Amino acid sequence: MPCEFCDDTGWKPIEENGIRRVVRCDCRRARLGQERLAESNIPKRYQHCTIANFTAYNESLERAAVQAAAIADAFPVVSRGLFLEGQPGVGKTHLAVAVLKQVIQSTGARGVFYDTRDLLRVIRSTYDPSIRTTELEVLRPVMTADLLVLDDLGAEKTSEWVEETMNLIVNTRYNERRLTMFTSNYEDIPDDTDPNSLLFRIGHRMRSRLHEMCDFVVMDGADYREMPVNGGVDDLITLWKTRKRSSQPLPARAGRQARAQLREPVRDGKADLKWPGGRAGS
Ligand SMILES: [Zn+2]
């Protein structure tokens, strides 16, 4: 059905002080928002997520929701992104997607979602040594999006290539002052020997960059995936308290995997954009 105000021309006639002219029709922004949303790469199972349907049943979750809403409402007049940190299933991705969706829909901005491991996999798979630019077709929208969500940072298997690729993406966005939001299961503790720490997973250089770009928000709560069918907030609170008591901060698997990997000890904090290309070597 064509738009009743502009007949799908994108311009609607108005009359002001007896003078007729045309202005941009609201349906255009709405349609642009819909198109951009379709290109945003938000996974199906998160497409329903909004800030309004996020359940905040404790102080840390409320604080996270308030900060997420503040960014979504103020965009594009926002200088710092968000780093949502917490155990699996507390709703980090829900909130990040909610901000992304609201920003795209209300402003028509270009917003992109990527699971960090998927992104690295795609970059790797598109690399063609004979055409060295191929991977840039994947990288460009990631680096130039008005808002980027990088989900599950730190879960990727580390290597020199991974580190350099991540540095390229993050530093390019930082230098261009583009907003980025991250989620991570890893704790931001200043201990680079603890395999469960963010620092161990991503290194000093990346961590200090992230602190320059983002406000860090710790989310503490239950794993919503453990909630019984037709369960409610009470179940979440019970699960959250059980989780707190057992205080097993991270899945053992992640720790073992991380421990098995060798970290190179030297990080000099310089040479931001040294990227070797899509070569997935090392
Ligand atoms: Zn219209």
PDB file of C-alpha atoms and ligand atoms in Angstrom:
ATOM      1  CA  MET A   1       0.000   0.000   0.000  1.00  0.00           C
ATOM      2  CA  PRO A   2       1.539   3.332  -0.998  1.00  0.00           C
ATOM      3  CA  CYS A   3       2.192   5.942   1.697  1.00  0.00           C
ATOM      4  CA  GLU A   4      -0.918   8.048   2.296  1.00  0.00           C
ATOM      5  CA  PHE A   5       1.127  11.223   2.767  1.00  0.00           C
ATOM      6  CA  CYS A   6       3.558  11.080  -0.136  1.00  0.00           C
ATOM      7  CA  ASP A   7       2.327   8.310  -2.424  1.00  0.00           C
ATOM      8  CA  ASP A   8       5.784   6.729  -1.997  1.00  0.00           C
ATOM      9  CA  THR A   9       7.623   9.657  -3.561  1.00  0.00           C
ATOM     10  CA  GLY A  10       9.417  10.366  -0.277  1.00  0.00           C
ATOM     11  CA  TRP A  11       8.194  13.994  -0.442  1.00  0.00           C
ATOM     12  CA  LYS A  12       4.953  15.141   1.102  1.00  0.00           C
ATOM     13  CA  PRO A  13       3.203  18.394   0.297  1.00  0.00           C
ATOM     14  CA  ILE A  14       2.588  20.795   3.198  1.00  0.00           C
ATOM     15  CA  GLU A  15       1.096  24.240   3.410  1.00  0.00           C
ATOM     16  CA  GLU A  16       2.684  26.903   5.592  1.00  0.00           C
ATOM     17  CA  ASN A  17       1.391  30.491   5.748  1.00  0.00           C
ATOM     18  CA  GLY A  18      -0.493  29.890   2.575  1.00  0.00           C
ATOM     19  CA  ILE A  19       2.601  28.646   0.729  1.00  0.00           C
ATOM     20  CA  ARG A  20       2.686  25.110  -0.562  1.00  0.00           C
ATOM     21  CA  ARG A  21       5.942  23.209  -0.596  1.00  0.00           C
ATOM     22  CA  VAL A  22       7.211  19.667  -0.095  1.00  0.00           C
ATOM     23  CA  VAL A  23       9.196  18.171   2.771  1.00  0.00           C
ATOM     24  CA  ARG A  24      10.776  14.789   3.382  1.00  0.00           C
ATOM     25  CA  CYS A  25       8.146  12.273   4.399  1.00  0.00           C
ATOM     26  CA  ASP A  26       8.643  10.294   7.626  1.00  0.00           C
ATOM     27  CA  CYS A  27       7.956   7.065   5.783  1.00  0.00           C
ATOM     28  CA  ARG A  28      11.281   7.503   4.012  1.00  0.00           C
ATOM     29  CA  ARG A  29      13.265   7.360   7.219  1.00  0.00           C
ATOM     30  CA  ALA A  30      11.177   4.450   8.408  1.00  0.00           C
ATOM     31  CA  ARG A  31      11.813   2.580   5.167  1.00  0.00           C
ATOM     32  CA  LEU A  32      15.506   3.399   5.289  1.00  0.00           C
ATOM     33  CA  GLY A  33      15.546   2.104   8.867  1.00  0.00           C
ATOM     34  CA  GLN A  34      13.889  -1.127   7.761  1.00  0.00           C
ATOM     35  CA  GLU A  35      16.394  -1.596   4.951  1.00  0.00           C
ATOM     36  CA  ARG A  36      19.325  -0.887   7.222  1.00  0.00           C
ATOM     37  CA  LEU A  37      17.922  -3.253   9.826  1.00  0.00           C
ATOM     38  CA  ALA A  38      17.737  -6.012   7.230  1.00  0.00           C
ATOM     39  CA  GLU A  39      21.442  -5.421   6.468  1.00  0.00           C
ATOM     40  CA  SER A  40      22.494  -5.273  10.109  1.00  0.00           C
ATOM     41  CA  ASN A  41      23.356  -8.972  10.488  1.00  0.00           C
ATOM     42  CA  ILE A  42      21.457  -9.268  13.786  1.00  0.00           C
ATOM     43  CA  PRO A  43      20.905 -13.006  14.412  1.00  0.00           C
ATOM     44  CA  LYS A  44      17.316 -14.213  14.313  1.00  0.00           C
ATOM     45  CA  ARG A  45      17.206 -15.213  17.945  1.00  0.00           C
ATOM     46  CA  TYR A  46      18.035 -11.673  19.045  1.00  0.00           C
ATOM     47  CA  GLN A  47      15.800  -9.816  16.623  1.00  0.00           C
ATOM     48  CA  HIS A  48      13.039  -9.393  19.214  1.00  0.00           C
ATOM     49  CA  CYS A  49      15.352  -7.680  21.712  1.00  0.00           C
ATOM     50  CA  THR A  50      14.495  -4.170  22.844  1.00  0.00           C
ATOM     51  CA  ILE A  51      15.444  -2.146  25.892  1.00  0.00           C
ATOM     52  CA  ALA A  52      11.799  -2.240  26.989  1.00  0.00           C
ATOM     53  CA  ASN A  53      11.658  -6.042  27.032  1.00  0.00           C
ATOM     54  CA  PHE A  54      14.937  -6.450  28.898  1.00  0.00           C
ATOM     55  CA  THR A  55      14.291  -7.790  32.397  1.00  0.00           C
ATOM     56  CA  ALA A  56      16.363  -5.887  34.975  1.00  0.00           C
ATOM     57  CA  TYR A  57      15.874  -7.611  38.329  1.00  0.00           C
ATOM     58  CA  ASN A  58      18.915  -6.290  40.168  1.00  0.00           C
ATOM     59  CA  GLU A  59      21.004  -3.155  40.440  1.00  0.00           C
ATOM     60  CA  SER A  60      23.740  -4.131  37.990  1.00  0.00           C
ATOM     61  CA  LEU A  61      21.221  -5.008  35.277  1.00  0.00           C
ATOM     62  CA  GLU A  62      19.278  -1.803  35.880  1.00  0.00           C
ATOM     63  CA  ARG A  63      22.435   0.231  35.577  1.00  0.00           C
ATOM     64  CA  ALA A  64      23.326  -1.524  32.326  1.00  0.00           C
ATOM     65  CA  ALA A  65      19.848  -0.922  30.906  1.00  0.00           C
ATOM     66  CA  VAL A  66      19.978   2.771  31.842  1.00  0.00           C
ATOM     67  CA  GLN A  67      23.346   3.225  30.146  1.00  0.00           C
ATOM     68  CA  ALA A  68      22.199   1.347  27.076  1.00  0.00           C
ATOM     69  CA  ALA A  69      19.066   3.489  26.834  1.00  0.00           C
ATOM     70  CA  ALA A  70      21.116   6.669  27.236  1.00  0.00           C
ATOM     71  CA  ILE A  71      23.270   5.751  24.239  1.00  0.00           C
ATOM     72  CA  ALA A  72      20.320   4.684  22.110  1.00  0.00           C
ATOM     73  CA  ASP A  73      18.462   7.926  22.879  1.00  0.00           C
ATOM     74  CA  ALA A  74      21.422  10.257  22.374  1.00  0.00           C
ATOM     75  CA  PHE A  75      22.865   8.712  19.209  1.00  0.00           C
ATOM     76  CA  PRO A  76      24.609  10.131  17.179  1.00  0.00           C
ATOM     77  CA  VAL A  77      25.675  12.607  19.864  1.00  0.00           C
ATOM     78  CA  VAL A  78      27.581   9.960  21.814  1.00  0.00           C
ATOM     79  CA  SER A  79      31.327   9.851  22.286  1.00  0.00           C
ATOM     80  CA  ARG A  80      31.794   6.598  24.207  1.00  0.00           C
ATOM     81  CA  GLY A  81      30.549   3.120  23.494  1.00  0.00           C
ATOM     82  CA  LEU A  82      29.693   0.408  25.980  1.00  0.00           C
ATOM     83  CA  PHE A  83      31.612  -2.653  27.064  1.00  0.00           C
ATOM     84  CA  LEU A  84      29.144  -5.096  28.585  1.00  0.00           C
ATOM     85  CA  GLU A  85      30.889  -7.634  30.733  1.00  0.00           C
ATOM     86  CA  GLY A  86      29.407 -10.605  32.544  1.00  0.00           C
ATOM     87  CA  GLN A  87      28.807 -14.328  32.657  1.00  0.00           C
ATOM     88  CA  PRO A  88      27.007 -16.153  29.851  1.00  0.00           C
ATOM     89  CA  GLY A  89      23.262 -15.599  29.646  1.00  0.00           C
ATOM     90  CA  VAL A  90      22.948 -12.406  31.699  1.00  0.00           C
ATOM     91  CA  GLY A  91      21.604 -10.427  28.723  1.00  0.00           C
ATOM     92  CA  LYS A  92      24.645  -8.634  27.336  1.00  0.00           C
ATOM     93  CA  THR A  93      23.813  -9.415  23.721  1.00  0.00           C
ATOM     94  CA  HIS A  94      20.160  -8.562  24.327  1.00  0.00           C
ATOM     95  CA  LEU A  95      21.077  -5.037  25.443  1.00  0.00           C
ATOM     96  CA  ALA A  96      23.668  -4.494  22.747  1.00  0.00           C
ATOM     97  CA  VAL A  97      21.224  -5.563  20.031  1.00  0.00           C
ATOM     98  CA  ALA A  98      18.496  -3.418  21.583  1.00  0.00           C
ATOM     99  CA  VAL A  99      20.684  -0.311  21.277  1.00  0.00           C
ATOM    100  CA  LEU A 100      21.712  -1.228  17.745  1.00  0.00           C
ATOM    101  CA  LYS A 101      18.114  -1.734  16.643  1.00  0.00           C
ATOM    102  CA  GLN A 102      16.849   1.476  18.187  1.00  0.00           C
ATOM    103  CA  VAL A 103      19.665   3.496  16.647  1.00  0.00           C
ATOM    104  CA  ILE A 104      19.074   2.034  13.181  1.00  0.00           C
ATOM    105  CA  GLN A 105      15.318   2.456  13.335  1.00  0.00           C
ATOM    106  CA  SER A 106      15.250   5.949  14.764  1.00  0.00           C
ATOM    107  CA  THR A 107      18.102   7.484  12.767  1.00  0.00           C
ATOM    108  CA  GLY A 108      18.561   5.292   9.690  1.00  0.00           C
ATOM    109  CA  ALA A 109      22.220   4.920  10.683  1.00  0.00           C
ATOM    110  CA  ARG A 110      24.264   2.014   9.385  1.00  0.00           C
ATOM    111  CA  GLY A 111      24.607  -0.468  12.203  1.00  0.00           C
ATOM    112  CA  VAL A 112      26.290  -3.857  12.076  1.00  0.00           C
ATOM    113  CA  PHE A 113      26.320  -6.806  14.441  1.00  0.00           C
ATOM    114  CA  TYR A 114      29.041  -9.451  14.462  1.00  0.00           C
ATOM    115  CA  ASP A 115      29.948 -12.301  16.692  1.00  0.00           C
ATOM    116  CA  THR A 116      33.697 -11.775  16.999  1.00  0.00           C
ATOM    117  CA  ARG A 117      34.581 -15.351  16.065  1.00  0.00           C
ATOM    118  CA  ASP A 118      32.240 -15.304  13.062  1.00  0.00           C
ATOM    119  CA  LEU A 119      33.736 -12.062  11.851  1.00  0.00           C
ATOM    120  CA  LEU A 120      37.260 -13.422  12.018  1.00  0.00           C
ATOM    121  CA  ARG A 121      36.134 -16.605  10.275  1.00  0.00           C
ATOM    122  CA  VAL A 122      34.557 -14.601   7.446  1.00  0.00           C
ATOM    123  CA  ILE A 123      37.608 -12.389   7.031  1.00  0.00           C
ATOM    124  CA  ARG A 124      39.797 -15.470   6.896  1.00  0.00           C
ATOM    125  CA  SER A 125      37.610 -17.322   4.439  1.00  0.00           C
ATOM    126  CA  THR A 126      37.450 -14.422   2.005  1.00  0.00           C
ATOM    127  CA  TYR A 127      41.170 -14.007   1.874  1.00  0.00           C
ATOM    128  CA  ASP A 128      42.594 -14.747  -1.533  1.00  0.00           C
ATOM    129  CA  PRO A 129      46.364 -14.407  -1.757  1.00  0.00           C
ATOM    130  CA  SER A 130      46.183 -13.511  -5.449  1.00  0.00           C
ATOM    131  CA  ILE A 131      43.691 -10.690  -4.888  1.00  0.00           C
ATOM    132  CA  ARG A 132      44.858  -9.072  -1.709  1.00  0.00           C
ATOM    133  CA  THR A 133      41.872  -6.746  -1.456  1.00  0.00           C
ATOM    134  CA  THR A 134      39.119  -9.338  -1.156  1.00  0.00           C
ATOM    135  CA  GLU A 135      38.934  -9.308   2.583  1.00  0.00           C
ATOM    136  CA  LEU A 136      38.458  -5.557   2.574  1.00  0.00           C
ATOM    137  CA  GLU A 137      34.966  -6.065   1.204  1.00  0.00           C
ATOM    138  CA  VAL A 138      34.125  -7.730   4.480  1.00  0.00           C
ATOM    139  CA  LEU A 139      36.186  -5.362   6.561  1.00  0.00           C
ATOM    140  CA  ARG A 140      34.970  -2.107   5.072  1.00  0.00           C
ATOM    141  CA  PRO A 141      31.387  -2.188   6.388  1.00  0.00           C
ATOM    142  CA  VAL A 142      32.709  -3.327   9.767  1.00  0.00           C
ATOM    143  CA  MET A 143      35.142  -0.458   9.953  1.00  0.00           C
ATOM    144  CA  THR A 144      32.812   2.195   8.555  1.00  0.00           C
ATOM    145  CA  ALA A 145      29.486   1.298  10.223  1.00  0.00           C
ATOM    146  CA  ASP A 146      28.071   4.158  12.309  1.00  0.00           C
ATOM    147  CA  LEU A 147      27.551   1.692  15.136  1.00  0.00           C
ATOM    148  CA  LEU A 148      29.217  -1.702  15.440  1.00  0.00           C
ATOM    149  CA  VAL A 149      28.428  -4.406  17.979  1.00  0.00           C
ATOM    150  CA  LEU A 150      31.203  -6.953  18.475  1.00  0.00           C
ATOM    151  CA  ASP A 151      29.701  -9.793  20.448  1.00  0.00           C
ATOM    152  CA  ASP A 152      31.606 -12.212  22.657  1.00  0.00           C
ATOM    153  CA  LEU A 153      35.003 -10.560  22.525  1.00  0.00           C
ATOM    154  CA  GLY A 154      37.806 -12.737  23.844  1.00  0.00           C
ATOM    155  CA  ALA A 155      36.194 -16.035  22.871  1.00  0.00           C
ATOM    156  CA  GLU A 156      38.251 -16.215  19.704  1.00  0.00           C
ATOM    157  CA  LYS A 157      41.327 -18.381  19.690  1.00  0.00           C
ATOM    158  CA  THR A 158      44.228 -16.001  19.962  1.00  0.00           C
ATOM    159  CA  SER A 159      47.039 -15.738  17.478  1.00  0.00           C
ATOM    160  CA  GLU A 160      49.152 -12.966  16.096  1.00  0.00           C
ATOM    161  CA  TRP A 161      46.858 -12.674  13.086  1.00  0.00           C
ATOM    162  CA  VAL A 162      43.727 -12.464  15.241  1.00  0.00           C
ATOM    163  CA  GLU A 163      45.321  -9.832  17.405  1.00  0.00           C
ATOM    164  CA  GLU A 164      46.443  -7.719  14.472  1.00  0.00           C
ATOM    165  CA  THR A 165      43.103  -8.002  12.706  1.00  0.00           C
ATOM    166  CA  MET A 166      41.213  -7.003  15.841  1.00  0.00           C
ATOM    167  CA  ASN A 167      43.593  -4.111  16.413  1.00  0.00           C
ATOM    168  CA  LEU A 168      43.050  -2.907  12.865  1.00  0.00           C
ATOM    169  CA  ILE A 169      39.270  -2.924  13.251  1.00  0.00           C
ATOM    170  CA  VAL A 170      39.166  -1.364  16.698  1.00  0.00           C
ATOM    171  CA  ASN A 171      41.829   1.255  16.033  1.00  0.00           C
ATOM    172  CA  THR A 172      40.340   2.304  12.728  1.00  0.00           C
ATOM    173  CA  ARG A 173      36.983   2.841  14.385  1.00  0.00           C
ATOM    174  CA  TYR A 174      38.601   4.672  17.274  1.00  0.00           C
ATOM    175  CA  ASN A 175      40.521   6.992  14.965  1.00  0.00           C
ATOM    176  CA  GLU A 176      37.388   7.724  12.913  1.00  0.00           C
ATOM    177  CA  ARG A 177      35.405   8.322  16.127  1.00  0.00           C
ATOM    178  CA  ARG A 178      32.836   5.669  15.302  1.00  0.00           C
ATOM    179  CA  LEU A 179      30.848   4.148  18.089  1.00  0.00           C
ATOM    180  CA  THR A 180      31.480   0.518  19.028  1.00  0.00           C
ATOM    181  CA  MET A 181      29.841  -1.702  21.621  1.00  0.00           C
ATOM    182  CA  PHE A 182      31.341  -4.924  22.915  1.00  0.00           C
ATOM    183  CA  THR A 183      30.144  -7.842  24.963  1.00  0.00           C
ATOM    184  CA  SER A 184      32.434 -10.296  26.717  1.00  0.00           C
ATOM    185  CA  ASN A 185      32.227 -13.211  29.118  1.00  0.00           C
ATOM    186  CA  TYR A 186      35.688 -12.394  30.386  1.00  0.00           C
ATOM    187  CA  GLU A 187      36.287 -10.414  33.538  1.00  0.00           C
ATOM    188  CA  ASP A 188      38.157  -7.138  33.295  1.00  0.00           C
ATOM    189  CA  ILE A 189      40.640  -7.761  36.078  1.00  0.00           C
ATOM    190  CA  PRO A 190      44.202  -6.418  35.905  1.00  0.00           C
ATOM    191  CA  ASP A 191      45.807  -9.861  35.835  1.00  0.00           C
ATOM    192  CA  ASP A 192      47.334 -11.029  32.578  1.00  0.00           C
ATOM    193  CA  THR A 193      48.200 -14.454  33.971  1.00  0.00           C
ATOM    194  CA  ASP A 194      44.609 -15.441  34.779  1.00  0.00           C
ATOM    195  CA  PRO A 195      43.175 -17.265  31.736  1.00  0.00           C
ATOM    196  CA  ASN A 196      39.704 -16.042  32.705  1.00  0.00           C
ATOM    197  CA  SER A 197      40.673 -12.401  32.497  1.00  0.00           C
ATOM    198  CA  LEU A 198      39.927 -10.175  29.542  1.00  0.00           C
ATOM    199  CA  LEU A 199      43.511  -8.952  29.718  1.00  0.00           C
ATOM    200  CA  PHE A 200      44.820 -12.476  29.216  1.00  0.00           C
ATOM    201  CA  ARG A 201      42.523 -12.939  26.226  1.00  0.00           C
ATOM    202  CA  ILE A 202      43.072  -9.674  24.351  1.00  0.00           C
ATOM    203  CA  GLY A 203      46.315  -8.177  25.680  1.00  0.00           C
ATOM    204  CA  HIS A 204      47.295  -4.845  27.205  1.00  0.00           C
ATOM    205  CA  ARG A 205      47.219  -2.797  24.029  1.00  0.00           C
ATOM    206  CA  MET A 206      43.669  -3.727  23.072  1.00  0.00           C
ATOM    207  CA  ARG A 207      42.399  -3.474  26.629  1.00  0.00           C
ATOM    208  CA  SER A 208      43.676   0.051  27.144  1.00  0.00           C
ATOM    209  CA  ARG A 209      42.204   1.081  23.802  1.00  0.00           C
ATOM    210  CA  LEU A 210      38.832  -0.333  24.826  1.00  0.00           C
ATOM    211  CA  HIS A 211      38.937   1.674  28.033  1.00  0.00           C
ATOM    212  CA  GLU A 212      39.504   4.815  25.998  1.00  0.00           C
ATOM    213  CA  MET A 213      36.535   4.006  23.751  1.00  0.00           C
ATOM    214  CA  CYS A 214      33.963   2.555  26.110  1.00  0.00           C
ATOM    215  CA  ASP A 215      32.350   2.685  29.490  1.00  0.00           C
ATOM    216  CA  PHE A 216      32.716  -0.714  31.131  1.00  0.00           C
ATOM    217  CA  VAL A 217      29.560  -2.087  32.712  1.00  0.00           C
ATOM    218  CA  VAL A 218      29.518  -5.314  34.704  1.00  0.00           C
ATOM    219  CA  MET A 219      26.279  -7.273  34.425  1.00  0.00           C
ATOM    220  CA  ASP A 220      25.578  -9.779  37.165  1.00  0.00           C
ATOM    221  CA  GLY A 221      22.668 -12.155  36.879  1.00  0.00           C
ATOM    222  CA  ALA A 222      21.304 -15.580  36.075  1.00  0.00           C
ATOM    223  CA  ASP A 223      21.745 -17.477  32.830  1.00  0.00           C
ATOM    224  CA  TYR A 224      18.360 -16.859  31.204  1.00  0.00           C
ATOM    225  CA  ARG A 225      18.793 -20.062  29.212  1.00  0.00           C
ATOM    226  CA  GLU A 226      18.344 -21.992  32.463  1.00  0.00           C
ATOM    227  CA  MET A 227      14.981 -20.392  33.102  1.00  0.00           C
ATOM    228  CA  PRO A 228      12.115 -22.921  33.088  1.00  0.00           C
ATOM    229  CA  VAL A 229       9.556 -22.688  30.307  1.00  0.00           C
ATOM    230  CA  ASN A 230       6.952 -20.091  31.313  1.00  0.00           C
ATOM    231  CA  GLY A 231       9.298 -19.015  34.103  1.00  0.00           C
ATOM    232  CA  GLY A 232       9.446 -15.439  35.309  1.00  0.00           C
ATOM    233  CA  VAL A 233      11.477 -12.902  37.196  1.00  0.00           C
ATOM    234  CA  ASP A 234      11.262 -14.914  40.421  1.00  0.00           C
ATOM    235  CA  ASP A 235      12.953 -17.851  38.719  1.00  0.00           C
ATOM    236  CA  LEU A 236      15.685 -15.587  37.408  1.00  0.00           C
ATOM    237  CA  ILE A 237      16.315 -14.171  40.868  1.00  0.00           C
ATOM    238  CA  THR A 238      16.507 -17.690  42.351  1.00  0.00           C
ATOM    239  CA  LEU A 239      18.904 -18.804  39.608  1.00  0.00           C
ATOM    240  CA  TRP A 240      20.976 -15.673  40.054  1.00  0.00           C
ATOM    241  CA  LYS A 241      21.352 -16.282  43.797  1.00  0.00           C
ATOM    242  CA  THR A 242      22.322 -19.909  43.201  1.00  0.00           C
ATOM    243  CA  ARG A 243      24.895 -18.782  40.685  1.00  0.00           C
ATOM    244  CA  LYS A 244      26.317 -16.231  43.100  1.00  0.00           C
ATOM    245  CA  ARG A 245      26.675 -18.879  45.794  1.00  0.00           C
ATOM    246  CA  SER A 246      28.461 -21.331  43.558  1.00  0.00           C
ATOM    247  CA  SER A 247      30.508 -18.404  42.154  1.00  0.00           C
ATOM    248  CA  GLN A 248      32.056 -20.435  39.393  1.00  0.00           C
ATOM    249  CA  PRO A 249      32.940 -17.411  37.329  1.00  0.00           C
ATOM    250  CA  LEU A 250      33.506 -19.032  33.956  1.00  0.00           C
ATOM    251  CA  PRO A 251      33.044 -22.329  32.181  1.00  0.00           C
ATOM    252  CA  ALA A 252      36.027 -24.542  32.950  1.00  0.00           C
ATOM    253  CA  ARG A 253      36.435 -25.269  29.269  1.00  0.00           C
ATOM    254  CA  ALA A 254      37.368 -21.690  28.472  1.00  0.00           C
ATOM    255  CA  GLY A 255      40.014 -21.710  31.146  1.00  0.00           C
ATOM    256  CA  ARG A 256      41.563 -24.949  29.976  1.00  0.00           C
ATOM    257  CA  GLN A 257      41.585 -23.827  26.392  1.00  0.00           C
ATOM    258  CA  ALA A 258      43.210 -20.574  27.295  1.00  0.00           C
ATOM    259  CA  ARG A 259      45.808 -22.169  29.492  1.00  0.00           C
ATOM    260  CA  ALA A 260      46.798 -24.447  26.659  1.00  0.00           C
ATOM    261  CA  GLN A 261      47.663 -21.465  24.504  1.00  0.00           C
ATOM    262  CA  LEU A 262      50.949 -19.711  24.574  1.00  0.00           C
ATOM    263  CA  ARG A 263      50.880 -15.970  24.884  1.00  0.00           C
ATOM    264  CA  GLU A 264      53.705 -13.917  23.536  1.00  0.00           C
ATOM    265  CA  PRO A 265      54.944 -11.795  26.421  1.00  0.00           C
ATOM    266  CA  VAL A 266      55.935  -8.579  24.666  1.00  0.00           C
ATOM    267  CA  ARG A 267      53.329  -5.899  24.040  1.00  0.00           C
ATOM    268  CA  ASP A 268      54.790  -2.511  23.340  1.00  0.00           C
ATOM    269  CA  GLY A 269      51.561  -0.551  22.837  1.00  0.00           C
ATOM    270  CA  LYS A 270      52.647   0.989  19.532  1.00  0.00           C
ATOM    271  CA  ALA A 271      52.300   0.193  15.815  1.00  0.00           C
ATOM    272  CA  ASP A 272      48.526   0.286  15.749  1.00  0.00           C
ATOM    273  CA  LEU A 273      47.854  -0.444  12.122  1.00  0.00           C
ATOM    274  CA  LYS A 274      50.363  -3.116  11.281  1.00  0.00           C
ATOM    275  CA  TRP A 275      48.075  -5.613   9.663  1.00  0.00           C
ATOM    276  CA  PRO A 276      49.529  -8.388   7.561  1.00  0.00           C
ATOM    277  CA  GLY A 277      46.383  -8.937   5.484  1.00  0.00           C
ATOM    278  CA  GLY A 278      43.904 -11.762   5.647  1.00  0.00           C
ATOM    279  CA  ARG A 279      46.557 -14.424   6.014  1.00  0.00           C
ATOM    280  CA  ALA A 280      45.324 -16.660   8.764  1.00  0.00           C
ATOM    281  CA  GLY A 281      48.798 -17.917   9.461  1.00  0.00           C
ATOM    282  CA  SER A 282      50.286 -18.511  12.898  1.00  0.00           C
TER     283      SER A 282
HETATM  284 ZN    ZN B   1       5.481   8.869   2.793  1.00  0.00          ZN
END
